[in-house]
Tab-separated table of C-alpha atoms and ligand atoms in Angstrom:
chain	number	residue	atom	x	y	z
A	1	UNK	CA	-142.425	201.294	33.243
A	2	UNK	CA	-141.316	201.851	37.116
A	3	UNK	CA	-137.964	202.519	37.758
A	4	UNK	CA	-136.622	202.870	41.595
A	5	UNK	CA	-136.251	206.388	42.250
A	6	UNK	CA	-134.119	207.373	45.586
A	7	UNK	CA	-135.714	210.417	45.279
A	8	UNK	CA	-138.987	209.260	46.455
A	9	UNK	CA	-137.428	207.152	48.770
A	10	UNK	CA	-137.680	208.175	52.168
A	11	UNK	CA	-135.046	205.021	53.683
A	12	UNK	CA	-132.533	205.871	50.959
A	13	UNK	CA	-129.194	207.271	52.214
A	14	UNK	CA	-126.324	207.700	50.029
A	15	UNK	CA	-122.569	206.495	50.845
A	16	UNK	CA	-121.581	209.159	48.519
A	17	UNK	CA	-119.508	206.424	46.576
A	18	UNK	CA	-119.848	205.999	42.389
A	19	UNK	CA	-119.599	202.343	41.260
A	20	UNK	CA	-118.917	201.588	37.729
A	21	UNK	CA	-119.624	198.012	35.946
A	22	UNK	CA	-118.400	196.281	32.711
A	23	UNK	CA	-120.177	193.360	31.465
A	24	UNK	CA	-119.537	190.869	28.389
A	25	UNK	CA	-122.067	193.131	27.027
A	26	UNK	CA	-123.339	196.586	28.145
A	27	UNK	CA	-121.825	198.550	30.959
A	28	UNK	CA	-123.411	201.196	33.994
A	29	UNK	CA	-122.428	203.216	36.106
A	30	UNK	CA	-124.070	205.059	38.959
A	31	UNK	CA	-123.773	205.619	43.046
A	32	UNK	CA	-124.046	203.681	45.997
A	33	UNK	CA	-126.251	203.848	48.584
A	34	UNK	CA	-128.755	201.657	51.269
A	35	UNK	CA	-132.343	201.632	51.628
A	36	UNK	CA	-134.831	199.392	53.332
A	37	UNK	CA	-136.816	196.606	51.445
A	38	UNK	CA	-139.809	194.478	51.562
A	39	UNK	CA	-140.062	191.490	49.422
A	40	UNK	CA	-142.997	189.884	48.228
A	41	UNK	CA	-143.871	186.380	48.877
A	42	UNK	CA	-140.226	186.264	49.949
A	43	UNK	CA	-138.546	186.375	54.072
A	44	UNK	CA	-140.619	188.758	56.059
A	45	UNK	CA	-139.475	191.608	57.910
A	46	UNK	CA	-137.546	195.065	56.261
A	47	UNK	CA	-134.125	194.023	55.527
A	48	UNK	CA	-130.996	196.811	54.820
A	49	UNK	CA	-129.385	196.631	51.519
A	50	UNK	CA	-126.737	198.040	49.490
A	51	UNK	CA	-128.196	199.330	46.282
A	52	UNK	CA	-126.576	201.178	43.327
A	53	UNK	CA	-128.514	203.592	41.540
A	54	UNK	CA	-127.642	203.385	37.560
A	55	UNK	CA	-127.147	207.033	36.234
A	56	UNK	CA	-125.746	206.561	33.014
A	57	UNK	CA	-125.460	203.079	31.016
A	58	UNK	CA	-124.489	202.116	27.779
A	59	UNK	CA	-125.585	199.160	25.757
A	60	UNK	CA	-127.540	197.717	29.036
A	61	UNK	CA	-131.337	198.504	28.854
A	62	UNK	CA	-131.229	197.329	25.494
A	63	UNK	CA	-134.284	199.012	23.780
A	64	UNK	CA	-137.840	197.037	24.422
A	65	UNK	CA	-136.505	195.018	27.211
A	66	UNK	CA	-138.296	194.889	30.486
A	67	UNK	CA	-135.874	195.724	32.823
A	68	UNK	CA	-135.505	197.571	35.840
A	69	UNK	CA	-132.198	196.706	36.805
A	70	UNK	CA	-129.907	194.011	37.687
A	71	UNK	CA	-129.589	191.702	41.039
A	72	UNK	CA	-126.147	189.888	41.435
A	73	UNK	CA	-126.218	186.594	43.437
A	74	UNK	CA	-122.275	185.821	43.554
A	75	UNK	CA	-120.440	185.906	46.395
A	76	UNK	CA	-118.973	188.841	47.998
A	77	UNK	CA	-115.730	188.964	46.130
A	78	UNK	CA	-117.003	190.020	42.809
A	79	UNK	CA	-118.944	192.866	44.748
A	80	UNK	CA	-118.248	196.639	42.952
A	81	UNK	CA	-116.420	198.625	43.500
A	82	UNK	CA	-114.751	195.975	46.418
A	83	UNK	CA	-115.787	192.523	48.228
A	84	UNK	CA	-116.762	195.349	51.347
A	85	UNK	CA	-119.968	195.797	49.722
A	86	UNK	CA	-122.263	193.492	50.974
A	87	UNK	CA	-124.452	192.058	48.449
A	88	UNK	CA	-127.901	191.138	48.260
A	89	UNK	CA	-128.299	187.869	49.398
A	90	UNK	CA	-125.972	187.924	52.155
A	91	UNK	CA	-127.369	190.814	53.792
A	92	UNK	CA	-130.895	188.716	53.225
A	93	UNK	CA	-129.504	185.446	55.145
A	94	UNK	CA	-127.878	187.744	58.073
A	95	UNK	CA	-131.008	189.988	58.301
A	96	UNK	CA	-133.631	187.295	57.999
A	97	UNK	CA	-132.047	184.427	59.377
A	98	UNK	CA	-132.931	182.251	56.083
A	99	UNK	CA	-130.769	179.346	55.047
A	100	UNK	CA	-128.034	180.092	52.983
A	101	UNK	CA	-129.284	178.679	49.994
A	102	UNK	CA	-131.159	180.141	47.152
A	103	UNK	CA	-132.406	178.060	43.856
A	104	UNK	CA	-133.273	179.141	40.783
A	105	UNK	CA	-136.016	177.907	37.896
A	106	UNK	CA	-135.860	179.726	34.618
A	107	UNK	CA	-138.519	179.281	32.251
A	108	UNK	CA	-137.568	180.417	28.796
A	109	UNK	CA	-137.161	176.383	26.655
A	110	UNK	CA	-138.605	176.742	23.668
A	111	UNK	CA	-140.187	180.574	24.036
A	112	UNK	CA	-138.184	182.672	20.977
A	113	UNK	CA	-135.465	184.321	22.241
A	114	UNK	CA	-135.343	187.377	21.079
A	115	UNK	CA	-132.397	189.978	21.722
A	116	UNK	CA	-134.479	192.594	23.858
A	117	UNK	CA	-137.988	191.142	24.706
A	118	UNK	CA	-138.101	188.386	27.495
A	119	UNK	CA	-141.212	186.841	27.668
A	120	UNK	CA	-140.263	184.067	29.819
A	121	UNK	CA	-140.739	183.390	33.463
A	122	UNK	CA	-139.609	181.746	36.071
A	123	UNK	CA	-138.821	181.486	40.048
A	124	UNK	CA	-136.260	182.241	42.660
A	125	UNK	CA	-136.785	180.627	45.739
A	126	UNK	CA	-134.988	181.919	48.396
A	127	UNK	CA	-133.740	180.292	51.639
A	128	UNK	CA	-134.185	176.414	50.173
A	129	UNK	CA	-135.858	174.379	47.827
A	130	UNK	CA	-139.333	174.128	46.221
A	131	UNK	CA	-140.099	170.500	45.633
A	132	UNK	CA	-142.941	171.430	42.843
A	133	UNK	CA	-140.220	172.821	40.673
A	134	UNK	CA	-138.030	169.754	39.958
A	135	UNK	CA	-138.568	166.316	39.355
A	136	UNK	CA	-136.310	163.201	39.779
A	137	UNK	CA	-133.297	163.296	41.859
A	138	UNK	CA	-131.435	166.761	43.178
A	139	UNK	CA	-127.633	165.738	42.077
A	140	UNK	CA	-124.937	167.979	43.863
A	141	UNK	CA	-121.723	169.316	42.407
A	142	UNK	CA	-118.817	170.997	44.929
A	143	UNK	CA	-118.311	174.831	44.678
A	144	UNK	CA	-114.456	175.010	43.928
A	145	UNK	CA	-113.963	178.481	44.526
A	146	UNK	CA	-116.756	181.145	46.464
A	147	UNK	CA	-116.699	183.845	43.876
A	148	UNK	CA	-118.660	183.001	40.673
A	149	UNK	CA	-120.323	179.431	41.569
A	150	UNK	CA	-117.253	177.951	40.263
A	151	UNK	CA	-117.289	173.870	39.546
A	152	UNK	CA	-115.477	171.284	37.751
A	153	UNK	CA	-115.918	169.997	34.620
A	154	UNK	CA	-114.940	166.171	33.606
A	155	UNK	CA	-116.329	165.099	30.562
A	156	UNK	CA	-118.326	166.328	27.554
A	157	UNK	CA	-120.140	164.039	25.718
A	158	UNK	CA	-121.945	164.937	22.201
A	159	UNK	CA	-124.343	162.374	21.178
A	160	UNK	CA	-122.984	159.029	22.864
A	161	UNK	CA	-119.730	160.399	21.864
A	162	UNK	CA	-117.100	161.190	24.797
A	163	UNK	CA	-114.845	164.385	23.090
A	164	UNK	CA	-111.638	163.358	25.353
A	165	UNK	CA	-110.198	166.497	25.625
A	166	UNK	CA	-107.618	166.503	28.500
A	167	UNK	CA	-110.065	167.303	31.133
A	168	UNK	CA	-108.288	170.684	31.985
A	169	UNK	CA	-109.587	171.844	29.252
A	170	UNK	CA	-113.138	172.268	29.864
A	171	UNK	CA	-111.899	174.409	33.054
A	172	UNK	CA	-109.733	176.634	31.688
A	173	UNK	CA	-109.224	178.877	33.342
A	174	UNK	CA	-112.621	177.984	35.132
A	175	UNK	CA	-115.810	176.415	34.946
A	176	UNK	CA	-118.779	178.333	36.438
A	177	UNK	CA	-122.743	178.439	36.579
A	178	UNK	CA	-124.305	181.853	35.837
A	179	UNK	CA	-127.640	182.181	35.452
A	180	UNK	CA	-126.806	185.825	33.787
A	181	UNK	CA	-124.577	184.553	31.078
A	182	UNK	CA	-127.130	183.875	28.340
A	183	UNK	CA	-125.787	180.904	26.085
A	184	UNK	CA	-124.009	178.142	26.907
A	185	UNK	CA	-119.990	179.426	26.487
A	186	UNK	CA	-116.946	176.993	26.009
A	187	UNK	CA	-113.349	177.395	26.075
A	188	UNK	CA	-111.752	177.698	22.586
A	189	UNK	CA	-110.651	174.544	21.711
A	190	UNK	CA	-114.020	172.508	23.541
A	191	UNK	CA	-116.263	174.740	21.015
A	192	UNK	CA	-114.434	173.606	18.169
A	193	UNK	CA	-114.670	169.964	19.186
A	194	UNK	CA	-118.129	170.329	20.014
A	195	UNK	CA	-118.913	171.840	16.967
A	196	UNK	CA	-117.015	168.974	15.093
A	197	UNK	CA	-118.638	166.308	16.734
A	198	UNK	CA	-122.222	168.035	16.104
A	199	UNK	CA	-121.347	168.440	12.341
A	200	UNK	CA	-120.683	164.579	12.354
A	201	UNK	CA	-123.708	163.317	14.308
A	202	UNK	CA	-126.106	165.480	12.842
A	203	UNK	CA	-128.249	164.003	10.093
A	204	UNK	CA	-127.101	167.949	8.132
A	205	UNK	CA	-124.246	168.159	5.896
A	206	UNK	CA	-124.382	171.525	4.575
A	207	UNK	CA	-124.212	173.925	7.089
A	208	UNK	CA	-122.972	177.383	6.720
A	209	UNK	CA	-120.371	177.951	9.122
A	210	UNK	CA	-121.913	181.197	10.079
A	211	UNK	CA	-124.555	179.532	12.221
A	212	UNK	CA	-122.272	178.082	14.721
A	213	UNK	CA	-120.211	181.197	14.503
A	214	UNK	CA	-123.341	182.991	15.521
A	215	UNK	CA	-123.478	185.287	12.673
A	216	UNK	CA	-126.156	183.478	10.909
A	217	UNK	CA	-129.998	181.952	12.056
A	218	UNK	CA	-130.800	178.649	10.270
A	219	UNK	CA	-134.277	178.543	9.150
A	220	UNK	CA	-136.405	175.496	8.049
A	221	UNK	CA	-140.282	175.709	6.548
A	222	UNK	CA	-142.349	175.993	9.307
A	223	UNK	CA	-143.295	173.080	11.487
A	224	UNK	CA	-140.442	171.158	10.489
A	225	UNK	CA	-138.778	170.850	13.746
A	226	UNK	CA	-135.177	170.475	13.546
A	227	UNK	CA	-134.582	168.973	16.378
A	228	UNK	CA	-134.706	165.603	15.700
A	229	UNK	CA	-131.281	166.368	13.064
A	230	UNK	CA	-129.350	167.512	16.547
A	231	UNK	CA	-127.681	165.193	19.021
A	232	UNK	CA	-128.037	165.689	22.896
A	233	UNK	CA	-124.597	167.581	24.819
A	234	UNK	CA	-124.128	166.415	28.206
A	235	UNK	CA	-121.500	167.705	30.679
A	236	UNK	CA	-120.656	165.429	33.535
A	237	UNK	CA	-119.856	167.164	36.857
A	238	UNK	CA	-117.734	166.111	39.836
A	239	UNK	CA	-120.379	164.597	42.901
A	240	UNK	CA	-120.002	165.244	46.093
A	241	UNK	CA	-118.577	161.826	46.648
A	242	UNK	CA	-115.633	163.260	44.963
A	243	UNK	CA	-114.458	159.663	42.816
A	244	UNK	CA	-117.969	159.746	41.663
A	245	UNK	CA	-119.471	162.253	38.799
A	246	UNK	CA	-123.236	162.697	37.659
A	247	UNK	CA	-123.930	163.808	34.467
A	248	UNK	CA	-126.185	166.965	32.982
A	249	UNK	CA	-127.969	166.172	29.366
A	250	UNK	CA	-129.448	169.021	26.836
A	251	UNK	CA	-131.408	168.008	24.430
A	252	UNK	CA	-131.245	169.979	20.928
A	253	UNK	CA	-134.497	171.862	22.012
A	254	UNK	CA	-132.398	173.950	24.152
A	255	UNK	CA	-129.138	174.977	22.454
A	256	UNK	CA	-131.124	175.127	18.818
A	257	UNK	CA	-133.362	178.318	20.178
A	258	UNK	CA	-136.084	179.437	18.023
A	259	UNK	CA	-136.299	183.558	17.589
A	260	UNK	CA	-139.036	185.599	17.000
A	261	UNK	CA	-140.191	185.653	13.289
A	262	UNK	CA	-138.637	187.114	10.555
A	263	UNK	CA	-140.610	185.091	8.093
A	264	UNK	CA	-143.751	183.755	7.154
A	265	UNK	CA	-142.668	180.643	5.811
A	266	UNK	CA	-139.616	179.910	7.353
A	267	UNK	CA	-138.862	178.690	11.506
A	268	UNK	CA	-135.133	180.304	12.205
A	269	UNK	CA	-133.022	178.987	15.079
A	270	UNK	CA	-129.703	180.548	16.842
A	271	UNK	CA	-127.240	177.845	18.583
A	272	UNK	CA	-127.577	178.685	21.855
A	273	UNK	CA	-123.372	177.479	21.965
A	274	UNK	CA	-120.276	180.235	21.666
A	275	UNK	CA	-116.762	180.287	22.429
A	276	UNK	CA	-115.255	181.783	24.945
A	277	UNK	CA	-111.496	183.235	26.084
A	278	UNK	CA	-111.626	182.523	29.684
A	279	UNK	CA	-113.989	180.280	30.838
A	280	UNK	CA	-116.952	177.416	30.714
A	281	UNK	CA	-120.376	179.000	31.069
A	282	UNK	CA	-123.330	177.175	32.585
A	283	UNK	CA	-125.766	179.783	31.185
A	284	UNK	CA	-129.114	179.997	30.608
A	285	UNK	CA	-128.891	177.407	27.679
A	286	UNK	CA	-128.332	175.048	29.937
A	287	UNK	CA	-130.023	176.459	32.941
A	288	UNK	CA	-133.085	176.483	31.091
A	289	UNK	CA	-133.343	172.884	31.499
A	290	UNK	CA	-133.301	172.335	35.459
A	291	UNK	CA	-133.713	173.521	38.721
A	292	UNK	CA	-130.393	174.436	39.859
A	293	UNK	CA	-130.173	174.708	43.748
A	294	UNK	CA	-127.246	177.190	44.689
A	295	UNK	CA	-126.601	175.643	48.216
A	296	UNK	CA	-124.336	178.069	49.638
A	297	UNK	CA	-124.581	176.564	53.584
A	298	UNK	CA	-123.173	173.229	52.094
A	299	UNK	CA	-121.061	174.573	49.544
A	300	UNK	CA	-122.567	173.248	46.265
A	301	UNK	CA	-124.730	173.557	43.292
A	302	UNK	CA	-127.570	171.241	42.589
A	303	UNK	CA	-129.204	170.201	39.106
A	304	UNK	CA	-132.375	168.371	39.055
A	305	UNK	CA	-134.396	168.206	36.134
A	306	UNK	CA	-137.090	171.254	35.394
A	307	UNK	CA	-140.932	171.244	35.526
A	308	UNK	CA	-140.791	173.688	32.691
A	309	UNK	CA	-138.523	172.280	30.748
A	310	UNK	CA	-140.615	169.767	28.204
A	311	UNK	CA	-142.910	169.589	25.663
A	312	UNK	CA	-145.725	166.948	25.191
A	313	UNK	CA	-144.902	165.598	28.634
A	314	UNK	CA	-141.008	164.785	26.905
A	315	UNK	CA	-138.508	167.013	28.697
A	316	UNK	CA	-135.645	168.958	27.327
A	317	UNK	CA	-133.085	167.758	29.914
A	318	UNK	CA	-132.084	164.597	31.743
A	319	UNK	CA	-130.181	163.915	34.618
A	320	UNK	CA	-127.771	161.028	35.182
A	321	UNK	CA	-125.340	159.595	38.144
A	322	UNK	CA	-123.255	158.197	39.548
A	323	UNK	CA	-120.378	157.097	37.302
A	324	UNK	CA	-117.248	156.676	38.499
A	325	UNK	CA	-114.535	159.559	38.448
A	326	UNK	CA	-111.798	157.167	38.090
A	327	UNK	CA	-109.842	157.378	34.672
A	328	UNK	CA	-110.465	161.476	35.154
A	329	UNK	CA	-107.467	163.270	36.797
A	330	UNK	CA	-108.163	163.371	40.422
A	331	UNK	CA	-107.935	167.493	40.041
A	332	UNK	CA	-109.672	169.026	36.108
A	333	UNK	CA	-108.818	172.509	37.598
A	334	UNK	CA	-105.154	172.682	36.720
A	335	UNK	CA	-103.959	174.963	40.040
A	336	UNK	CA	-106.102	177.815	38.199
A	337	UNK	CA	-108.406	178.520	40.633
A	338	UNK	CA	-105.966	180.562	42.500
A	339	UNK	CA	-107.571	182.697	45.473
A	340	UNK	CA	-107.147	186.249	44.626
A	341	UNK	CA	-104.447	187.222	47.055
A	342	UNK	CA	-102.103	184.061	46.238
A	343	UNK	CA	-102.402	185.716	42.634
A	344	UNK	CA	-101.557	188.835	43.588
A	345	UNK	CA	-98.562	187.971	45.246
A	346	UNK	CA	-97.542	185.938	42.197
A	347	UNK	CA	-98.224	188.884	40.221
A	348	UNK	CA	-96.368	191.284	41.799
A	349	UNK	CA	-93.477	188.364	42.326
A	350	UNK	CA	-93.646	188.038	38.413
A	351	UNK	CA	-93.696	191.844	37.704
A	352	UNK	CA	-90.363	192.040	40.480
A	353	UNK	CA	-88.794	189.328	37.572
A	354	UNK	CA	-89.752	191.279	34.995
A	355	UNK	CA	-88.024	194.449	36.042
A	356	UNK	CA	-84.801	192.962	37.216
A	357	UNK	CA	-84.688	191.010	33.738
A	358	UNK	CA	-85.158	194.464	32.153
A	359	UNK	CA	-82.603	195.999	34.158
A	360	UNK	CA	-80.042	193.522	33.946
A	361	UNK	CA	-80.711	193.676	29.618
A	362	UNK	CA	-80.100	197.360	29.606
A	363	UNK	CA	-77.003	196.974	31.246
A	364	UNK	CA	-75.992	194.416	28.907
A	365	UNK	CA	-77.081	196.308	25.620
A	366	UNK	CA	-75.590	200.007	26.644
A	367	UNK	CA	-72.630	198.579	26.690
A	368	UNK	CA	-71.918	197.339	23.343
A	369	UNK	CA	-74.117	200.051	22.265
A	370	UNK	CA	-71.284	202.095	22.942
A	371	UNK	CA	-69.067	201.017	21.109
A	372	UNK	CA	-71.028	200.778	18.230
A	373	UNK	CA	-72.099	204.130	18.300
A	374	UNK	CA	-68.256	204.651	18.033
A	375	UNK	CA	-68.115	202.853	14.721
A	376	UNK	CA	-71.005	204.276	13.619
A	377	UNK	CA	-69.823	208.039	14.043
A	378	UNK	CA	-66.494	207.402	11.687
A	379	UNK	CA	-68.941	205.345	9.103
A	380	UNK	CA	-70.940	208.504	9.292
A	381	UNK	CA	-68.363	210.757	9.118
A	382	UNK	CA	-67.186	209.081	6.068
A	383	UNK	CA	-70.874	208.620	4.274
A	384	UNK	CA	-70.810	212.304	4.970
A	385	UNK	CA	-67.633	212.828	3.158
A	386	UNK	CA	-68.656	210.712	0.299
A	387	UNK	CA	-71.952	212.818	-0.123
A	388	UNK	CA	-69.977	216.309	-0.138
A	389	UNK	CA	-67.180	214.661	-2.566
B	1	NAG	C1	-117.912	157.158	46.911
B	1	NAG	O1	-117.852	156.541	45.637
B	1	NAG	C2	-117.042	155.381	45.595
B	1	NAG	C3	-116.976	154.915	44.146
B	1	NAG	O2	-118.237	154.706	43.612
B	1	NAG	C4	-117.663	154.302	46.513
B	1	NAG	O3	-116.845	153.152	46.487
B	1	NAG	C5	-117.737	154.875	47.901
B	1	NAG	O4	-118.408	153.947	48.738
B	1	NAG	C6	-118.487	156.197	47.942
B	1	NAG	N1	-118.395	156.799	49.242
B	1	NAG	C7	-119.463	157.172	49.932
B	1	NAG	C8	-119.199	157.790	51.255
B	1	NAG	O5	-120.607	157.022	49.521
């Protein structure tokens, strides 16, 4: 295994600044610096970038993975330690002179997921789009919001079924794709009506609850696929023709994800589905399925359906569009996505509130307080007197 070692670097300088980061899962830390980099069958030329080395992690390089480290692709303003740290692909497009646009093809549909192994490939194509990886139509959603590839969410269908939540819902508090969130993650109450409608399309009636919880595989004799029991998800997006929508389809091959064998006689399967506190998650679930086109020059992400996505020539995903936005709320975002520095004024405007509410309640309580503390002495005084009667 080769890890990058500044040591043997002879372009490495240091900033002399730590950097520390927390993920869902797993956490590093380690120091900043810049070196010089070639890439392979990528832009030519020696491009400057930041770099961090990791130090000390926890939880991270899980044991057996493959890893050598971690490349963000968001925009600047979830940079660590601060948006002044240019990352990766911006200092590519300045250096290079690339369009701003990177895609992404991830190979893992069908290959058992495993917790620490990852035997899939796949392809990032940077500065545009690689015809060979995609077939169909490229359909293109608006980025909201340039921090996490933030987009809006109108409609979740399970089976034919439409779960008409309040379209807010499914953005709440945002909807983003991340190609390193692994599953596919829902807001609270979307995960329980997804889960609802499965349990009522699906051809199973006794399922352990544990296996949508994630606590629990479910297994069936091997070779009989249980895919065919599942119904498809699909997630309709805003199009760029903003009264117009296009929708995204899974098929049960990719949320119902085979893991490595446990058993001889059994197949076991995770749902690739979980809940989440703060957000939609386009993860790798999903991901898994298409070519998704981060077009950062035009401000939107594309989906088109993946080479390496199918089995038997029948793919996992399927693309559809347009249908017409009307009947959705012209805005499924709710005034959430906030930029940061509106927030912080409200924040700080809130917190202001807060303290003059405080104030004001002190004020108000010392002052009876007083006076009960007077009653309270001669009560005292006279418990006292009791007791030494
Ligand atoms: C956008 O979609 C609406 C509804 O389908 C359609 O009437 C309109 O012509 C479209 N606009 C453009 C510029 O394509």
């Amino acid at each position: 295994m080769h890890y990058y070692n500044r040591a043997l670097s002879s372009t490495y300088q240091s900033s002399g600044r730590g950097v520390a980061v927390k993920y869902t899962q797993g956490e590093w830390e380690g120091e900043l610096g810049t070196d010089r980099i070639t890439i392979p069958q990528g832009p030519s030329g020696t491009i400057t970038i930041n770099i961090a080395t990791i130090l000390t992690s926890e939880g991270f390089f899980l044991p057996g993975i493959n890893w050598q480290g971690i490349l963000g692709l968001a925009y600047p303003l979830l940079a660590r330690p601060d948006p002044s740290v240019e990352p990766f692909f911006n200092s590519v497009v300045k250096q290079t002179g690339i369009p701003d646009v990177f895609s992404l093809q991830m190979c893992g549909a069908g290959v058992s997921a495993s917790t620490t192994a990852d035997p899939a490939g796949g392809s990032l194509i940077m500065g545009g789009v690689e015809p060979t990886l995609y077939q169909g139509s490229v359909w293109y959603t608006p980025i909201l919001e340039e921090w996490y590839y933030q987009v809006e969410v109108l409609k979740l269908e399970v089976g034919a079924q439409n779960l008409n939540l309040d379209c807010k819902e499914y953005n709440s508090d945002k909807a983003i794709v991340d190609s390193g969130t692994t599953l596919l993650r829902l807001p609270g109450n979307v995960f329980s009506a997804v889960v609802e409608a499965i349990l009522q399309t699906s051809l199973i009636d006794d399922f352990s609850a544990g296996f949508f919880e994630g606590t629990k595989l479910a297994c069936w004799m091997k070779g009989e696929s249980p895919w065919s029991l599942f119904p498809k998800i699909s997630i309709y997006l805003r199009a760029t023709n903003t009264s117009q929508s296009f929708r995204i389809t899974i098929l049960p091959q990719l949320y119902v994800q085979p893991v490595t064998d446990i058993d001889g006689t059994f197949d076991c399967f995770r749902f690739g589905i979980t809940s989440s506190a703060n957000a939609l998650v386009i993860g790798a679930t999903v991901m898994e399925g298409f070519y998704v086109i981060f077009d950062r020059a035009l401000k939107r992400v594309g989906f088109a359906v993946s080479t390496c996505a199918e089995s038997g020539g029948v793919p996992f995903a399927e693309i559809a569009g347009p249908f017409l936005a009307e009947g959705v709320a012209s805005d499924c975002t709710s005034g959430m996505p906030l930029r940061e520095p509106v927030m912080w004024v409200i924040a700080y405007a809130l917190m202001g509130i807060c303290a003059l509410v405080l104030i004001v309640l002190l004020i108000l309580l010392m002052l009876p307080c007083q006076r009960h503390r007077d009653g309270e002495i001669t009560d005292e005084s006279s418990l006292v007197r009791h007791r030494i009667k």
